[in-house]
Amino acid sequence: GAVVSQHPSRVICKSGTSVKIECRSLDFQATTMFWYRQFPKKSLMLMATSNEGSKATYEQGVEKDKFLINHASLTLSTLTVTSAHPEDSSFYICSAPATGERGYTFGSGTRLTVV
Amino acid sequence: GNSVTQMEGPVTLSEEAFLTINCTYTATGYPSLFWYVQYPGEGLQLLLKATKADDKGSNKGFEATYRKETTSFHLEKGSVQVSDSAVYFCALSEGDYKLSFGAGTTVTVRA
């Protein structure tokens, strides 16, 4: 149980375009979703926390107008990278709090490449 | 702020070899410590955790002990298998559900 499905797993886009990444909780309701970003050989960095029905909370230094987060339902949170540039190329991963010993459940991640 | 430093990879081992991945942390309070594993094409999965000093987390033959005096949480396994090939992440949390991760260590086990 407590599975988060993340799509797409890989995406290549042109500079200036926007890319949407989806995370769906398949068998539970995720009132909160965490969005992380990982640069090569660097730590996963928390970008923002989305809460169903309210505005996302962004970590310091993360541009909220560039990384649009929507959490309109209890089973879907989306991250849209707007006007993407090559420096936005990274690995993005979502996570939701899960009940029980596991604590958190993670999506499988999205590798974004902006060319 | 909180931070986690783990040894850089990649690490390549033969089956049945001993594996150690070092992890040290910086935290303002008394964090919980975690090791997550990511197998190819899958999401991160909790491997083990420890919530207070001197606790030992264990799972699937892996162990890690919460050492407050050295601010460490090193991961060990005595005899690795090919199926242990994955990326391993050390992480900490101070109770607000926000995880601070290390950079991840890629481990490849050869038959």
Short mmCIF file of N, CA and C in Angstrom, two decimals, chain B residues 18-108:
data_model
loop_
_atom_site.label_atom_id
_atom_site.label_comp_id
_atom_site.label_asym_id
_atom_site.label_seq_id
_atom_site.Cartn_x
_atom_site.Cartn_y
_atom_site.Cartn_z
N PHE B 18 32.03 -7.23 1.91
CA PHE B 18 31.51 -6.39 2.98
C PHE B 18 31.31 -4.97 2.45
N LEU B 19 30.16 -4.41 2.78
CA LEU B 19 29.84 -3.06 2.31
C LEU B 19 29.72 -2.11 3.49
N THR B 20 30.38 -0.96 3.38
CA THR B 20 30.18 0.14 4.32
C THR B 20 29.96 1.41 3.53
N ILE B 21 28.94 2.16 3.88
CA ILE B 21 28.73 3.49 3.32
C ILE B 21 28.68 4.46 4.49
N ASN B 22 29.63 5.38 4.50
CA ASN B 22 29.71 6.32 5.62
C ASN B 22 28.70 7.44 5.47
N CYS B 23 28.15 7.85 6.62
CA CYS B 23 27.20 8.95 6.65
C CYS B 23 27.41 9.73 7.94
N THR B 24 27.60 11.03 7.83
CA THR B 24 27.65 11.89 9.00
C THR B 24 26.63 13.00 8.83
N TYR B 25 26.23 13.60 9.93
CA TYR B 25 25.15 14.58 9.86
C TYR B 25 25.45 15.78 10.75
N THR B 26 24.77 16.86 10.43
CA THR B 26 24.75 18.06 11.27
C THR B 26 23.31 18.40 11.52
N ALA B 27 22.95 18.58 12.79
CA ALA B 27 21.57 18.90 13.12
C ALA B 27 21.55 19.79 14.35
N THR B 28 20.49 20.57 14.46
CA THR B 28 20.39 21.47 15.61
C THR B 28 19.85 20.78 16.84
N GLY B 29 19.08 19.72 16.66
CA GLY B 29 18.46 19.05 17.79
C GLY B 29 18.78 17.57 17.82
N TYR B 30 17.74 16.77 17.95
CA TYR B 30 17.90 15.32 18.04
C TYR B 30 17.11 14.66 16.91
N PRO B 31 17.75 14.52 15.77
CA PRO B 31 17.01 14.04 14.60
C PRO B 31 16.78 12.55 14.61
N SER B 32 15.86 12.13 13.78
CA SER B 32 15.75 10.72 13.41
C SER B 32 16.61 10.53 12.16
N LEU B 33 17.19 9.36 12.05
CA LEU B 33 18.11 9.08 10.94
C LEU B 33 17.58 7.91 10.12
N PHE B 34 17.79 8.00 8.82
CA PHE B 34 17.23 7.02 7.90
C PHE B 34 18.25 6.61 6.85
N TRP B 35 18.10 5.42 6.35
CA TRP B 35 18.71 5.01 5.09
C TRP B 35 17.60 4.61 4.15
N TYR B 36 17.64 5.23 2.96
CA TYR B 36 16.70 4.89 1.89
C TYR B 36 17.47 4.21 0.77
N VAL B 37 16.79 3.35 0.04
CA VAL B 37 17.39 2.67 -1.09
C VAL B 37 16.51 2.88 -2.32
N GLN B 38 17.16 3.10 -3.45
CA GLN B 38 16.41 3.25 -4.70
C GLN B 38 16.95 2.24 -5.70
N TYR B 39 16.12 1.25 -6.01
CA TYR B 39 16.47 0.27 -7.03
C TYR B 39 16.16 0.86 -8.40
N PRO B 40 16.83 0.39 -9.43
CA PRO B 40 16.63 0.96 -10.77
C PRO B 40 15.15 1.03 -11.17
N GLY B 41 14.73 2.22 -11.58
CA GLY B 41 13.36 2.40 -12.06
C GLY B 41 12.30 2.48 -10.99
N GLU B 42 12.71 2.48 -9.74
CA GLU B 42 11.72 2.51 -8.65
C GLU B 42 11.90 3.76 -7.78
N GLY B 43 10.92 4.00 -6.91
CA GLY B 43 11.01 5.10 -5.97
C GLY B 43 11.89 4.75 -4.79
N LEU B 44 12.22 5.76 -4.00
CA LEU B 44 12.99 5.51 -2.79
C LEU B 44 12.17 4.68 -1.82
N GLN B 45 12.83 3.73 -1.17
CA GLN B 45 12.16 2.91 -0.16
C GLN B 45 12.94 3.00 1.13
N LEU B 46 12.24 3.05 2.23
CA LEU B 46 12.91 3.05 3.51
C LEU B 46 13.62 1.72 3.73
N LEU B 47 14.90 1.77 4.01
CA LEU B 47 15.66 0.56 4.30
C LEU B 47 15.71 0.31 5.81
N LEU B 48 16.06 1.34 6.56
CA LEU B 48 16.08 1.22 8.01
C LEU B 48 16.12 2.62 8.62
N LYS B 49 15.86 2.66 9.92
CA LYS B 49 15.88 3.95 10.59
C LYS B 49 16.25 3.79 12.05
N ALA B 50 16.62 4.90 12.66
CA ALA B 50 16.91 4.94 14.10
C ALA B 50 16.45 6.29 14.62
N THR B 51 15.80 6.29 15.75
CA THR B 51 15.19 7.53 16.22
C THR B 51 15.91 8.15 17.40
N LYS B 52 16.85 7.44 18.02
CA LYS B 52 17.58 8.06 19.12
C LYS B 52 18.97 7.45 19.23
N ALA B 53 19.81 8.13 19.98
CA ALA B 53 21.21 7.73 20.11
C ALA B 53 21.33 6.28 20.57
N ASP B 54 22.28 5.58 19.94
CA ASP B 54 22.62 4.19 20.22
C ASP B 54 21.61 3.19 19.67
N ASP B 55 20.54 3.67 19.08
CA ASP B 55 19.61 2.76 18.40
C ASP B 55 20.32 2.13 17.21
N LYS B 56 19.99 0.88 16.94
CA LYS B 56 20.50 0.22 15.73
C LYS B 56 19.32 -0.11 14.85
N GLY B 57 19.35 0.36 13.64
CA GLY B 57 18.34 -0.02 12.66
C GLY B 57 18.87 -1.18 11.84
N SER B 58 17.99 -2.10 11.47
CA SER B 58 18.43 -3.24 10.66
C SER B 58 17.30 -3.71 9.76
N ASN B 59 17.70 -4.21 8.59
CA ASN B 59 16.72 -4.71 7.64
C ASN B 59 17.48 -5.36 6.49
N LYS B 60 17.02 -6.49 6.03
CA LYS B 60 17.59 -7.18 4.86
C LYS B 60 19.10 -7.40 4.99
N GLY B 61 19.59 -7.57 6.19
CA GLY B 61 21.01 -7.81 6.41
C GLY B 61 21.82 -6.54 6.57
N PHE B 62 21.19 -5.39 6.34
CA PHE B 62 21.86 -4.10 6.53
C PHE B 62 21.67 -3.64 7.97
N GLU B 63 22.69 -2.93 8.47
CA GLU B 63 22.62 -2.37 9.82
C GLU B 63 23.22 -0.97 9.83
N ALA B 64 22.71 -0.14 10.74
CA ALA B 64 23.32 1.17 10.97
C ALA B 64 23.02 1.56 12.41
N THR B 65 24.02 2.13 13.09
CA THR B 65 23.86 2.52 14.48
C THR B 65 23.96 4.03 14.61
N TYR B 66 23.02 4.61 15.32
CA TYR B 66 22.95 6.06 15.55
C TYR B 66 24.01 6.41 16.59
N ARG B 67 25.07 7.08 16.13
CA ARG B 67 26.17 7.46 17.02
C ARG B 67 26.16 8.96 17.21
N LYS B 68 25.67 9.38 18.36
CA LYS B 68 25.56 10.82 18.61
C LYS B 68 26.93 11.45 18.82
N GLU B 69 27.84 10.71 19.44
CA GLU B 69 29.15 11.29 19.77
C GLU B 69 29.97 11.58 18.51
N THR B 70 29.74 10.78 17.47
CA THR B 70 30.46 11.02 16.22
C THR B 70 29.53 11.55 15.12
N THR B 71 28.29 11.84 15.48
CA THR B 71 27.24 12.29 14.53
C THR B 71 27.29 11.47 13.25
N SER B 72 27.22 10.16 13.43
CA SER B 72 27.32 9.27 12.28
C SER B 72 26.22 8.23 12.27
N PHE B 73 26.00 7.67 11.08
CA PHE B 73 24.97 6.63 10.90
C PHE B 73 25.42 5.79 9.71
N HIS B 74 26.54 5.11 9.86
CA HIS B 74 27.14 4.36 8.76
C HIS B 74 26.35 3.10 8.45
N LEU B 75 26.19 2.82 7.19
CA LEU B 75 25.44 1.63 6.75
C LEU B 75 26.42 0.49 6.47
N GLU B 76 26.07 -0.70 6.94
CA GLU B 76 26.95 -1.86 6.74
C GLU B 76 26.13 -3.08 6.35
N LYS B 77 26.77 -3.92 5.53
CA LYS B 77 26.22 -5.25 5.26
C LYS B 77 27.38 -6.20 5.10
N GLY B 78 27.27 -7.33 5.74
CA GLY B 78 28.39 -8.25 5.80
C GLY B 78 28.65 -9.02 4.52
N SER B 79 27.63 -9.28 3.73
CA SER B 79 27.80 -10.10 2.54
C SER B 79 26.77 -9.66 1.50
N VAL B 80 27.23 -8.85 0.55
CA VAL B 80 26.28 -8.26 -0.40
C VAL B 80 25.95 -9.25 -1.52
N GLN B 81 24.80 -9.01 -2.12
CA GLN B 81 24.34 -9.80 -3.26
C GLN B 81 24.13 -8.88 -4.46
N VAL B 82 24.05 -9.48 -5.63
CA VAL B 82 23.82 -8.68 -6.84
C VAL B 82 22.55 -7.85 -6.70
N SER B 83 21.56 -8.40 -6.03
CA SER B 83 20.28 -7.71 -5.85
C SER B 83 20.38 -6.48 -4.94
N ASP B 84 21.52 -6.29 -4.30
CA ASP B 84 21.72 -5.09 -3.47
C ASP B 84 22.20 -3.90 -4.29
N SER B 85 22.43 -4.10 -5.58
CA SER B 85 22.85 -3.01 -6.45
C SER B 85 21.74 -1.96 -6.49
N ALA B 86 22.08 -0.74 -6.10
CA ALA B 86 21.06 0.31 -5.96
C ALA B 86 21.78 1.61 -5.59
N VAL B 87 20.98 2.67 -5.44
CA VAL B 87 21.50 3.92 -4.89
C VAL B 87 21.00 4.03 -3.45
N TYR B 88 21.90 4.33 -2.54
CA TYR B 88 21.58 4.41 -1.12
C TYR B 88 21.69 5.86 -0.65
N PHE B 89 20.65 6.31 0.04
CA PHE B 89 20.59 7.69 0.54
C PHE B 89 20.50 7.69 2.06
N CYS B 90 21.36 8.46 2.68
CA CYS B 90 21.26 8.71 4.11
C CYS B 90 20.41 9.98 4.29
N ALA B 91 19.59 10.02 5.32
CA ALA B 91 18.72 11.18 5.50
C ALA B 91 18.42 11.40 6.97
N LEU B 92 18.01 12.61 7.30
CA LEU B 92 17.59 12.90 8.66
C LEU B 92 16.32 13.73 8.65
N SER B 93 15.61 13.66 9.76
CA SER B 93 14.40 14.43 9.92
C SER B 93 14.30 14.86 11.37
N GLU B 94 13.81 16.11 11.55
CA GLU B 94 13.61 16.57 12.91
C GLU B 94 12.13 16.71 13.23
N GLY B 95 11.34 15.85 12.63
CA GLY B 95 9.97 15.69 13.09
C GLY B 95 8.92 16.48 12.34
N ASP B 96 9.34 17.30 11.39
CA ASP B 96 8.36 18.09 10.66
C ASP B 96 8.10 17.51 9.27
N TYR B 97 8.44 16.24 9.11
CA TYR B 97 8.30 15.53 7.85
C TYR B 97 9.27 15.99 6.78
N LYS B 98 10.08 16.99 7.04
CA LYS B 98 11.03 17.42 6.03
C LYS B 98 12.30 16.60 6.18
N LEU B 99 12.66 15.95 5.12
CA LEU B 99 13.86 15.12 5.11
C LEU B 99 15.02 15.88 4.51
N SER B 100 16.19 15.78 5.14
CA SER B 100 17.43 16.28 4.55
C SER B 100 18.23 15.07 4.10
N PHE B 101 18.60 15.04 2.83
CA PHE B 101 19.26 13.87 2.25
C PHE B 101 20.74 14.10 2.00
N GLY B 102 21.48 13.01 2.02
CA GLY B 102 22.81 13.00 1.46
C GLY B 102 22.73 12.89 -0.05
N ALA B 103 23.88 12.91 -0.70
CA ALA B 103 23.92 12.94 -2.17
C ALA B 103 23.63 11.58 -2.80
N GLY B 104 23.61 10.55 -2.01
CA GLY B 104 23.37 9.22 -2.57
C GLY B 104 24.67 8.53 -2.97
N THR B 105 24.72 7.25 -2.77
CA THR B 105 25.88 6.44 -3.14
C THR B 105 25.41 5.29 -4.02
N THR B 106 25.94 5.23 -5.22
CA THR B 106 25.58 4.15 -6.14
C THR B 106 26.44 2.93 -5.85
N VAL B 107 25.79 1.83 -5.60
CA VAL B 107 26.49 0.57 -5.30
C VAL B 107 26.18 -0.43 -6.40
N THR B 108 27.23 -1.01 -6.95
CA THR B 108 27.07 -2.06 -7.97
C THR B 108 27.77 -3.32 -7.44
#
